[in-house]
Coordinates of C-alpha atoms in Angstrom, one line a residue:
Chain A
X24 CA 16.2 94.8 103.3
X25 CA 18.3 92.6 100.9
X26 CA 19.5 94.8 98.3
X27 CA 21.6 98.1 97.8
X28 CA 19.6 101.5 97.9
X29 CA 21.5 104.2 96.0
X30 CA 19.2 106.9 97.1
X31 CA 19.9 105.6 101.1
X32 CA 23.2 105.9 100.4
X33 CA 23.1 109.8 98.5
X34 CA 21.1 110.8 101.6
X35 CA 23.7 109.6 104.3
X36 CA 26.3 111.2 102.4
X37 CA 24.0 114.5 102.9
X38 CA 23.7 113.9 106.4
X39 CA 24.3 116.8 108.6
X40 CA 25.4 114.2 111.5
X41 CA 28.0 112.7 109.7
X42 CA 28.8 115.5 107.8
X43 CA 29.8 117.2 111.4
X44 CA 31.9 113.6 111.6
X45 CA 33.9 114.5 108.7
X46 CA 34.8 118.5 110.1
X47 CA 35.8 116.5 113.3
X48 CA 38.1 113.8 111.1
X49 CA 39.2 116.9 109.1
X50 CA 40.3 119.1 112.8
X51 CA 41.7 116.0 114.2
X52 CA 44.1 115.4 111.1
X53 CA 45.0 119.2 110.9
X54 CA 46.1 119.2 114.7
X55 CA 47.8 116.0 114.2
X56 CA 49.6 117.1 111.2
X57 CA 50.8 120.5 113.0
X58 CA 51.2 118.5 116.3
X59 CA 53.3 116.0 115.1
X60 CA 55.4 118.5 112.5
X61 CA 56.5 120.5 115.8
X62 CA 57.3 117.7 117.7
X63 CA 58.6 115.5 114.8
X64 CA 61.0 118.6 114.2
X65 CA 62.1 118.8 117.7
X66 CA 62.6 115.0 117.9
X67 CA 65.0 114.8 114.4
X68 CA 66.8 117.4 115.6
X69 CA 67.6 115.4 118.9
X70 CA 68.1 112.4 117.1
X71 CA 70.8 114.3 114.8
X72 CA 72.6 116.0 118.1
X73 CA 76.1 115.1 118.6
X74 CA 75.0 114.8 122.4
X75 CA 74.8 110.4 122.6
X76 CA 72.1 110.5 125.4
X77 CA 70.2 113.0 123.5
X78 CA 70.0 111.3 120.2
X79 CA 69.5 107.9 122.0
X80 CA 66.4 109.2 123.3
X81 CA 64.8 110.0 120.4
X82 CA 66.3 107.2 118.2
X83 CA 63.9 105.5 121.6
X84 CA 60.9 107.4 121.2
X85 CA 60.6 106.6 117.5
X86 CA 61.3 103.2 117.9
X87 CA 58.5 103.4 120.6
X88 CA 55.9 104.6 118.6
X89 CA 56.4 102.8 115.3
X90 CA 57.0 99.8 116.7
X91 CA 53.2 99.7 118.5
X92 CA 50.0 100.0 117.1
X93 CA 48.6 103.0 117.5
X94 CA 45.0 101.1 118.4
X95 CA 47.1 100.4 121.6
X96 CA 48.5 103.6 122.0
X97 CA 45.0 105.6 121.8
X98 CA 43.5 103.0 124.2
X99 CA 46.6 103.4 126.6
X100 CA 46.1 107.0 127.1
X101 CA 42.1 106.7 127.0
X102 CA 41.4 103.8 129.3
X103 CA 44.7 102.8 130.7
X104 CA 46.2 106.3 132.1
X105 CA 43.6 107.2 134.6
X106 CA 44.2 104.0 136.3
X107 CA 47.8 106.0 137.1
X108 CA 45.3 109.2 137.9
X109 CA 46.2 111.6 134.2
X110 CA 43.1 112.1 132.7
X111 CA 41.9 114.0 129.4
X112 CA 39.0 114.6 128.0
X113 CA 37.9 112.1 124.7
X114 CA 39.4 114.6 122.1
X115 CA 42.6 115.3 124.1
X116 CA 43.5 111.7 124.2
X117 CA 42.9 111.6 120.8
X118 CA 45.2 114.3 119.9
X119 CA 48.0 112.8 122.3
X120 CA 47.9 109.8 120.8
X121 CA 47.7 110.7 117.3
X122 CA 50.6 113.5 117.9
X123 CA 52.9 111.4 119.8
X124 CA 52.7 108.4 116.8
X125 CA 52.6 110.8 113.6
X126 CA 55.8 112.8 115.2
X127 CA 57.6 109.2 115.5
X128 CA 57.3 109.0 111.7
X129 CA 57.8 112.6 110.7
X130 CA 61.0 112.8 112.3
X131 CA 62.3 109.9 110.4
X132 CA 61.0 112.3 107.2
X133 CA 62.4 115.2 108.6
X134 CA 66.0 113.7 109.8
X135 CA 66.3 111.8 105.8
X136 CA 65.4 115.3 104.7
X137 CA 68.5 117.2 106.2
X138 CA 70.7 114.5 105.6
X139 CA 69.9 114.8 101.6
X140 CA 71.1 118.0 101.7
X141 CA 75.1 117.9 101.3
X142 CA 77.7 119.1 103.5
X143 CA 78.7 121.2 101.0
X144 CA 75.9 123.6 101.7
X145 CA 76.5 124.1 105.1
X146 CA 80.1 124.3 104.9
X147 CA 79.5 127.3 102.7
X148 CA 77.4 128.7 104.5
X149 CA 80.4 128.2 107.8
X150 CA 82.4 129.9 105.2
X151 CA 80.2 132.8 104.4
X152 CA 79.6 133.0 109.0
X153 CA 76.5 132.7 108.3
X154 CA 74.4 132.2 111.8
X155 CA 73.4 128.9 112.7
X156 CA 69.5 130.0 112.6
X157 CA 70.3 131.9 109.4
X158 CA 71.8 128.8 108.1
X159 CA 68.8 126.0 109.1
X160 CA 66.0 128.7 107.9
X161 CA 67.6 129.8 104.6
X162 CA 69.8 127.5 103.3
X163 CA 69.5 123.7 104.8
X164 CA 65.8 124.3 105.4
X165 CA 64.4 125.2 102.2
X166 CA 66.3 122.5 100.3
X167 CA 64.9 119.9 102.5
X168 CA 61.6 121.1 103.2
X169 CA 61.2 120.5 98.6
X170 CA 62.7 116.9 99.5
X171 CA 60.1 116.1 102.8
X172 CA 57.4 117.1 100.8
X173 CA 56.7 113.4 99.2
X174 CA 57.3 111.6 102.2
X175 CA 55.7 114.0 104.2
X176 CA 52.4 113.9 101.5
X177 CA 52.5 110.2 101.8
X178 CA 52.6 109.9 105.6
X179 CA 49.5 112.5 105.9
X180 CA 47.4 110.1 104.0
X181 CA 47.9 107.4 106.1
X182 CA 47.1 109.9 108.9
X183 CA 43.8 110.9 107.4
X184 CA 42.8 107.4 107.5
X185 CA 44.1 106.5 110.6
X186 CA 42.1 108.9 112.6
X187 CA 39.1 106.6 112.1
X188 CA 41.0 104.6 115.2
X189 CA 40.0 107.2 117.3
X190 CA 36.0 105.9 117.2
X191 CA 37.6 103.0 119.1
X192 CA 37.7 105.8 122.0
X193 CA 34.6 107.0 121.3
X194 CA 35.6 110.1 119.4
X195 CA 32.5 111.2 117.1
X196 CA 34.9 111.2 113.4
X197 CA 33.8 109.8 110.3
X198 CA 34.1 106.4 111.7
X199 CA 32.2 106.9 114.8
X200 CA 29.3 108.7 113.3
X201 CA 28.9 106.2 110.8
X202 CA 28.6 103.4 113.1
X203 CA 26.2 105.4 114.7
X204 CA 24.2 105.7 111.9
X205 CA 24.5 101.9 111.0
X206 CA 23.1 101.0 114.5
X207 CA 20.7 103.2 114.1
X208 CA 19.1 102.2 110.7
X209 CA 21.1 98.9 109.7
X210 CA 21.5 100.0 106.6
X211 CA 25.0 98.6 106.9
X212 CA 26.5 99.1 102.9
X213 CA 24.9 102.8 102.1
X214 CA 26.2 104.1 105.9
X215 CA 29.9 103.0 105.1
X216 CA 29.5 103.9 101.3
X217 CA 28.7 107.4 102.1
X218 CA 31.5 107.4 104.4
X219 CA 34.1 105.4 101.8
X220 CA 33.0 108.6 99.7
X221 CA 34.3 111.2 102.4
X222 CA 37.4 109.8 102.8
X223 CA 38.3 109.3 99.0
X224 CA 37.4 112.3 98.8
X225 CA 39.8 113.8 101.6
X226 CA 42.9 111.9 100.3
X227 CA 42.2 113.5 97.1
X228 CA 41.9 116.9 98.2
X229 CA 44.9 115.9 100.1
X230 CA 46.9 114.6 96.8
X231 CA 45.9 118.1 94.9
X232 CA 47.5 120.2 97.6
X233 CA 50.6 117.7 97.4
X234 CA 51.0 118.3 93.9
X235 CA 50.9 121.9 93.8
X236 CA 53.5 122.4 97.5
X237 CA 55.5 120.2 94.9
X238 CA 55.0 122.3 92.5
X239 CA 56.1 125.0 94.1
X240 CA 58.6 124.5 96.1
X241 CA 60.2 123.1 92.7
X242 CA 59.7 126.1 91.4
X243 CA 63.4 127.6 91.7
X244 CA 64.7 126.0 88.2
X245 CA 61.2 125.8 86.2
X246 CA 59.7 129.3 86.9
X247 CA 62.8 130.7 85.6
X248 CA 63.9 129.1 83.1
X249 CA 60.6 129.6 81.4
X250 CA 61.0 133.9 82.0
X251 CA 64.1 133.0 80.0
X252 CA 62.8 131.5 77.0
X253 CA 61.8 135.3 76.7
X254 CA 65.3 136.3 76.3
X255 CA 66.6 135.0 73.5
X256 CA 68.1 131.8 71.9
X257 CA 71.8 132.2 73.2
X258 CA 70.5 131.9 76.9
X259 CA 68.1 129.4 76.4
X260 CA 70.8 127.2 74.8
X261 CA 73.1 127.4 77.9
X262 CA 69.8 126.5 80.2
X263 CA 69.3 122.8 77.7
X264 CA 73.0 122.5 77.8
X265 CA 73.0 121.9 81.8
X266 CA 69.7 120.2 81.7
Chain B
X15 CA 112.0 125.6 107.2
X16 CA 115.2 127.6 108.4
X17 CA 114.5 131.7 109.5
X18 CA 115.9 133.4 106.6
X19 CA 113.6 131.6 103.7
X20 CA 111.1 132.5 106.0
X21 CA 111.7 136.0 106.3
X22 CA 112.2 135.9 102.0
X23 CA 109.0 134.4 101.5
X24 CA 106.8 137.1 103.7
X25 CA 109.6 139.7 102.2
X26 CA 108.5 138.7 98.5
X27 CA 104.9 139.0 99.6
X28 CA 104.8 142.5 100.4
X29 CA 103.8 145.6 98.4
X30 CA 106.2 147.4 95.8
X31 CA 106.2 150.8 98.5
X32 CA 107.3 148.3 101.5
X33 CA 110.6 147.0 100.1
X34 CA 112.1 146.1 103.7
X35 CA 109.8 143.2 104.8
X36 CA 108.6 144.2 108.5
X37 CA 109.2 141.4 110.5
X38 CA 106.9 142.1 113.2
X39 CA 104.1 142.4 110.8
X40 CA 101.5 140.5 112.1
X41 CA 101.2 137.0 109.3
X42 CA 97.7 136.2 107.4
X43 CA 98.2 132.9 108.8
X44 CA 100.6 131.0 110.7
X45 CA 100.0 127.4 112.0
X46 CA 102.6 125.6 113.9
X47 CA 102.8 121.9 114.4
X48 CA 99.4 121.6 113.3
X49 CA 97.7 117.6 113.0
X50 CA 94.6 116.5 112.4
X51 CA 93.6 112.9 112.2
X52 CA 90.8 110.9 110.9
X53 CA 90.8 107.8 112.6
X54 CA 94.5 106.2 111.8
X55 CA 94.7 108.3 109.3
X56 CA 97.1 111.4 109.7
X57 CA 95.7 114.0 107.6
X58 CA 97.9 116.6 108.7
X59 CA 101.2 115.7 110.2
X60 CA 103.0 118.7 111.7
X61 CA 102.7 121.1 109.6
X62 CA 104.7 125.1 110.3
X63 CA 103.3 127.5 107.4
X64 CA 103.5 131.0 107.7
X65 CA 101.7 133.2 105.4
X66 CA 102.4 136.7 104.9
X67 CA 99.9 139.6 103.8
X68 CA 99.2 140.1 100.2
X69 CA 101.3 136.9 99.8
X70 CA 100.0 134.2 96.8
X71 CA 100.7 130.6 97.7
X72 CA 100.1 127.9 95.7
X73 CA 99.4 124.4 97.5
X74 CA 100.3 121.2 95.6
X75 CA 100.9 117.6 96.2
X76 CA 99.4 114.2 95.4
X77 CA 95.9 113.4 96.2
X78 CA 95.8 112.7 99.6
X79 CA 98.6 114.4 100.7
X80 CA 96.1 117.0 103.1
X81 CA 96.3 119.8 101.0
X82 CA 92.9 120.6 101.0
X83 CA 92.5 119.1 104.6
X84 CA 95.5 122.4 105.5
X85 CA 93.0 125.2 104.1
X86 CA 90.0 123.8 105.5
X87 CA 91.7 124.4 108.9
X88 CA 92.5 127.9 108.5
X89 CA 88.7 128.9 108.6
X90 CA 87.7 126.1 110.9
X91 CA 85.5 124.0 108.7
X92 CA 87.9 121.2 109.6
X93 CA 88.9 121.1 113.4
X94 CA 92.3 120.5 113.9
X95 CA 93.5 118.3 116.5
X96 CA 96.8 119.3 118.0
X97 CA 99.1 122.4 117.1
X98 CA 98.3 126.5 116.7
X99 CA 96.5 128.0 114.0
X100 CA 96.6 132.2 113.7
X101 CA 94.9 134.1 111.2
X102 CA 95.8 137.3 110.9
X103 CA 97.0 137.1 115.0
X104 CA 93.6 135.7 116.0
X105 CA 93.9 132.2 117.4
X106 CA 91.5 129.1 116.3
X107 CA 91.2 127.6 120.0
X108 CA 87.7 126.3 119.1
X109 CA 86.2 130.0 121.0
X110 CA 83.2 130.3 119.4
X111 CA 83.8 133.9 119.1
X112 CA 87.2 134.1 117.0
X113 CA 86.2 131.5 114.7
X114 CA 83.4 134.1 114.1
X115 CA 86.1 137.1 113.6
X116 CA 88.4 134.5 111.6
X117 CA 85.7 133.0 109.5
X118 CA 84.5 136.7 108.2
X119 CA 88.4 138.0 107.4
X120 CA 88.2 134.6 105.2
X121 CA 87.1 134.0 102.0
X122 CA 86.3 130.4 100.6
X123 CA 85.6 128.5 97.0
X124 CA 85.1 125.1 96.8
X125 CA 85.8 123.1 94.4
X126 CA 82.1 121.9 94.3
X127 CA 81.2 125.7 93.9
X128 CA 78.6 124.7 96.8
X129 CA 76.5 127.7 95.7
X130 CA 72.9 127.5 97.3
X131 CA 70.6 126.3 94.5
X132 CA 67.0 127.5 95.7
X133 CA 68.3 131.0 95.6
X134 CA 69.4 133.2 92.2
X135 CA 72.8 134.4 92.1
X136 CA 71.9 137.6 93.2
X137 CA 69.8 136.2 96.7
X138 CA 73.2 134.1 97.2
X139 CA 75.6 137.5 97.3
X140 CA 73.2 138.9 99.4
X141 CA 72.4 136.7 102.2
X142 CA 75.6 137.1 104.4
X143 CA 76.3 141.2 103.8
X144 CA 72.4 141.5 105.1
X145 CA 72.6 138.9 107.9
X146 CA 76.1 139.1 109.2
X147 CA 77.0 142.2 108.6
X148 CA 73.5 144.2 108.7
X149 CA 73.9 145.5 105.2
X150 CA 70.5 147.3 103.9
X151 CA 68.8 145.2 100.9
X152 CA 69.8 148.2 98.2
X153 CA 73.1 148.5 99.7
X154 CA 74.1 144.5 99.7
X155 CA 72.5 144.7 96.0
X156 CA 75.3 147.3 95.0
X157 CA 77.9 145.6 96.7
X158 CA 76.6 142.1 94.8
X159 CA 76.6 143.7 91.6
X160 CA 79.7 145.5 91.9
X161 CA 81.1 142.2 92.6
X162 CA 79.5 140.1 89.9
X163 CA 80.4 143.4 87.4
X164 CA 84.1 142.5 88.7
X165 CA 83.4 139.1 87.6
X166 CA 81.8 139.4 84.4
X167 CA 78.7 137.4 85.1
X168 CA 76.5 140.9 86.2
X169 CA 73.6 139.8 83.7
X170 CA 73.4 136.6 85.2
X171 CA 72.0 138.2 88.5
X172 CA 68.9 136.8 88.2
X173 CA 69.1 133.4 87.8
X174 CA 69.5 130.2 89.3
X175 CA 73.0 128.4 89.6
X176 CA 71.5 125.4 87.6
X177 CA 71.2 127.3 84.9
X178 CA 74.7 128.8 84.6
X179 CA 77.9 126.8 83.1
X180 CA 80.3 125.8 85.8
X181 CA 82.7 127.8 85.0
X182 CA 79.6 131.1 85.8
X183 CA 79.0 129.6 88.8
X184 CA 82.7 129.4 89.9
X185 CA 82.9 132.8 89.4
X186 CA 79.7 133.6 91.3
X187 CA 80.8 131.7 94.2
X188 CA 84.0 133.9 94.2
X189 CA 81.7 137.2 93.9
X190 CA 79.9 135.9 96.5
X191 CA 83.1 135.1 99.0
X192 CA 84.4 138.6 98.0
X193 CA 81.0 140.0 99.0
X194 CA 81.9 139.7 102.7
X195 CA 85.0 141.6 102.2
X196 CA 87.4 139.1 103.1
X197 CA 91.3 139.6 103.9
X198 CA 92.2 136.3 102.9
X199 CA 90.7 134.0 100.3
X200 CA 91.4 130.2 100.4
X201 CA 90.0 128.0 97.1
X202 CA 90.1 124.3 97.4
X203 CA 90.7 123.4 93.6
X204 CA 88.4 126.0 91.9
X205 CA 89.0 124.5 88.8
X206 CA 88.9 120.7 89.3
X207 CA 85.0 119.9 88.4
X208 CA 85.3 122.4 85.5
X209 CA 85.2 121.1 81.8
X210 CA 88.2 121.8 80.2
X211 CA 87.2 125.4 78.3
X212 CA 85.9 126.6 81.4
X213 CA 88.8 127.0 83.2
X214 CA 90.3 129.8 81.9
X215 CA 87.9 132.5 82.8
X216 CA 87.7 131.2 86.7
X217 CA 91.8 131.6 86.7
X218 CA 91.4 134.9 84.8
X219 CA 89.5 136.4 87.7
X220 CA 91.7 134.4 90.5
X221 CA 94.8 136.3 88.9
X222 CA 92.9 140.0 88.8
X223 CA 92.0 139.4 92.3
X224 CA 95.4 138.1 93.2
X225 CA 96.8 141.8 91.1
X226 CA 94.6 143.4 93.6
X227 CA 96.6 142.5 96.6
X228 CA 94.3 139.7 98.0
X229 CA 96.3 137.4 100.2
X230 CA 95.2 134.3 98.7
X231 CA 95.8 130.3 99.5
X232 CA 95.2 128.2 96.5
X233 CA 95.2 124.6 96.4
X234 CA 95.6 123.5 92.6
X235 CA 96.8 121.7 89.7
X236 CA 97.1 124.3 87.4
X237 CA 101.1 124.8 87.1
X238 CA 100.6 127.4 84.9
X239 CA 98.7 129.6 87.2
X240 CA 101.1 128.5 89.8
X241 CA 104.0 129.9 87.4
X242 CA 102.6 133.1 86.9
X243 CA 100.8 134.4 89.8
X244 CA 102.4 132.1 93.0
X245 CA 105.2 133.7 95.5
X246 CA 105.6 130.7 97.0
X247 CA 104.6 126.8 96.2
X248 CA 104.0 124.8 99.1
X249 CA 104.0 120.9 98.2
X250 CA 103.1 118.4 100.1
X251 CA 103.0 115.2 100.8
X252 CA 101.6 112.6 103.4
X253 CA 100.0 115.3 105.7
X254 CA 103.2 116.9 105.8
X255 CA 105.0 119.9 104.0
X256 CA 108.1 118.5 102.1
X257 CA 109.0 121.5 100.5
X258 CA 108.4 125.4 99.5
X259 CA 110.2 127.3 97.5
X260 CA 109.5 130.1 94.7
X261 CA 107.8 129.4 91.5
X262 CA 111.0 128.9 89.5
X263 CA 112.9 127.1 91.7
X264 CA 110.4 124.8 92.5
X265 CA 109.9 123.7 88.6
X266 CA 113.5 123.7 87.8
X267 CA 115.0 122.6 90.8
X268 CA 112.6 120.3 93.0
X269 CA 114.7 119.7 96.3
X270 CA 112.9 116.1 97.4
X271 CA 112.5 112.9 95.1
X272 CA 108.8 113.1 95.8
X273 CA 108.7 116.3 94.6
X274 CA 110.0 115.6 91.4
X275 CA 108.2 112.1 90.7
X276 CA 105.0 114.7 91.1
X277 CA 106.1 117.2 88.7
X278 CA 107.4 114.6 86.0
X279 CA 103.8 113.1 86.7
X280 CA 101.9 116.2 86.1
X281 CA 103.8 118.3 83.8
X282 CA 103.4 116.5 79.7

């Protein structure tokens, strides 16, 4: 077999055992992504207390776990934890793993986020006694969530892609499946161009719904200064003389 | 400051019907020996003040001089270090639950208007009534737009601050301070980021408010508004207060030298 077959290559791509890799590649990133959101939170917030021994443990942990690979980190927890007796099943390690090294990152995105927003807003919102739950959800959060959002859209690709680490410990993704394949049939280029094609396609789902959460959550000046246009030429004028 | 100005300057502060100052009448604020520090740097450097209810006082001084550091205190968003601070006979001793009770009988504008900006006018006048105080939705609405009526922005309701002039979003910040019903409303110069032709209608509605009754603490540059609506100027200098006195005194006959390098400085 010394050349290229496109039609080898079409039919992988329709493969119902790799396209099962791709929902698995797909579940891991969605956990990951909601995993390490939660935990990402939890550890900014720590890393922003006043407490010293509070944020020094999360300034730690993120120095931890993006300062290692996270090859070395999946095949800690797979291979290397049992020897201590913890044990999880394939898939759980996975999800640890992943979790525990996207949260590292997302906190940094998450802590940059709150910082952008100025103290002005929260010394209003002192001023106004405004709860200290009613101020993070309605007035800090929103106005960093709109400036996490191209960070955060950046870091999620890298996650996508990263999950194909995971075939290392034997988790059946994208990766995994392909190999399979390969093994299977050596038809080495048309395995990993069907699976090339997945994940362009993935990040570019993933790019679409980036641009539109930017979309929206900019909405706050654009929406409404276009329902003004509809209101005459006096108001419009004052909108273009702040712009 | 000796006992009787004292008693003059809470006396001058209270209602036509009350002609006899009570003496005993609990103050809006009084801080004694108040400092507060940042690093070696003495913001505050024992400073007495005693306001009086309904009383309008006009804080002045060179930059630096802790003016804005002094109102900041009163409602807690700066923690002062040594010294008492009452409002309105509650004390600021760091009790989680009086700087609640102080923090709602105070009002405050910034000078950076600090309005939220993902949120229309309206949404911003609304968010404390309905979370603090349990308002209804259609009841904080009327209460918003009775405000923003009050300061002549009501058609403005729906939109964003970016979209208004500075000088609309000064006065929305003040509806939405007044919103919470305040006793006592503290601005930190209201009118300093404001172009020029914008200042006038954001002093216009600080003197209505101030015909009202509204005890109010004003840190500003605008003499003129300090002419006309101030009881009482408080200047100061170096984190400490070097001098108050009554409108007219304090133009025509400033006691300290500093005093009076400042006025010749600001006054053309």
């Amino acid at each position: 077999m010394s050349h290229f077959s496109p039609t080898a290559a079409v039919s992988y791509f329709f493969n119902y055992f790799l396209m099962k890799g791709v929902l698995v590649t797909i579940g891991l990133t969605v956990a990951a992504v909601v995993g390490g959101l939660i935990l990402g939170m939890g550890v900014a917030l720590l890393r922003m207390s006043s407490n010293p021994a509070l944020a020094g443990a999360a300034r730690f942990y993120i120095w931890f776990f993006r300062g290692t690979p996270l090859l070395i980190q999946l095949v800690v927890i797979y291979s290397g934890l049992p020897q201590l007796g913890i044990k999880f099943s394939v898939i759980t390690c996975a999800l640890v793993g992943l979790i525990l090294n996207e949260a590292a990152y997302l906190a940094e995105i998450v802590r940059s986020g709150f910082m952008a927003v100025s103290a002005g807003q929260r010394e209003a919102a002192w001023a106004l006694s405004l709860s200290p739950w009613v101020t993070f959800r309605r007035v800090t959060l929103p106005q960093a969530f709109r400036l996490m959002i191209p960070p955060l859209g950046n870091s999620i690709n890298s996650l996508l892609k990263a999950t194909s680490l995971a075939s290392v410990i034997s988790v059946e993704e994208l990766m995994r499946r392909s190999d399979m394949l390969m093994q299977e049939h050596f038809q080495i280029l048309e395995v990993y161009a069907a699976a090339t094609a997945y994940y362009l396609i993935l990040t570019s789902v993933w790019d679409a719904i980036q641009r539109r959460l930017e979309k929206h959550f900019g909405r706050s000046s654009a929406a409404k200064s276009r329902r003004l246009d509809a209101r005459g030429p006096v108001v419009q004028a004052s909108v273009e003389a702040r712009a | 400051m000796s006992e009787t100005s004292m008693n003059t300057a809470m006396g001058s502060g209270v209602e036509g019907a009350t002609a006899q100052p009570q003496l005993r009448e609990v103050p809006a604020v009084r801080m004694e020996a108040v400092y507060k520090h940042y690093g070696d740097f003495t913001a505050l450097n024992e400073v007495d003040l005693k306001v009086a209810k309904g009383e309008k006082i006009v804080i002045c001084g060179p930059s630096g001089s802790g003016k804005s550091t002094l109102i900041r205190c009163i409602n807690h968003i700066e923690k002062h270090d040594e010294g008492l601070i009452y409002v309105n006979g509650v004390e600021l001793d760091r009790q989680r639950k009086n700087i609640d009770v102080v923090r709602r009988d105070t009002g405050m504008v910034f000078q950076s208007f600090n309005l939220f900006p993902h949120m229309t006018v309206l949404e911003n006048c609304i968010l404390a009534p309905m979370t603090v105080n349990g308002m209804s939705e259609a009841e904080a609405k009327n209460l918003a737009m009775h405000f923003l009526t009050k300061v002549r922005i009501p058609d403005q309701a729906e939109k964003f601050p970016g979209q208004l002039s500075g000088g609309q979003q000064q006065r929305v910040a003040i509806a939405r301070a007044l919103c919470m019903r305040p006793k006592i409303m503290l601005f930190d110069e209201p009118t300093s980021a404001l172009d020029p032709e914008m200042v006038k209608e954001v002093l216009e509605t600080m003197k209505k408010l101030a015909e009202e009754g509204m005890t109010m603490l004003c840190v500003t540059h605008e003499m003129g508004f300090a002419r006309e609506v101030a009881d009482r100027i408080v200047f100061m200098n170096e984190g400490k207060v070097v001098e108050q006195a009554a409108p007219v005194d304090f133009f025509n006959h400033p006691k300290s030298e500093r005093a009076k390098t400042f006025l010749d400085q600001i006054i053309h």
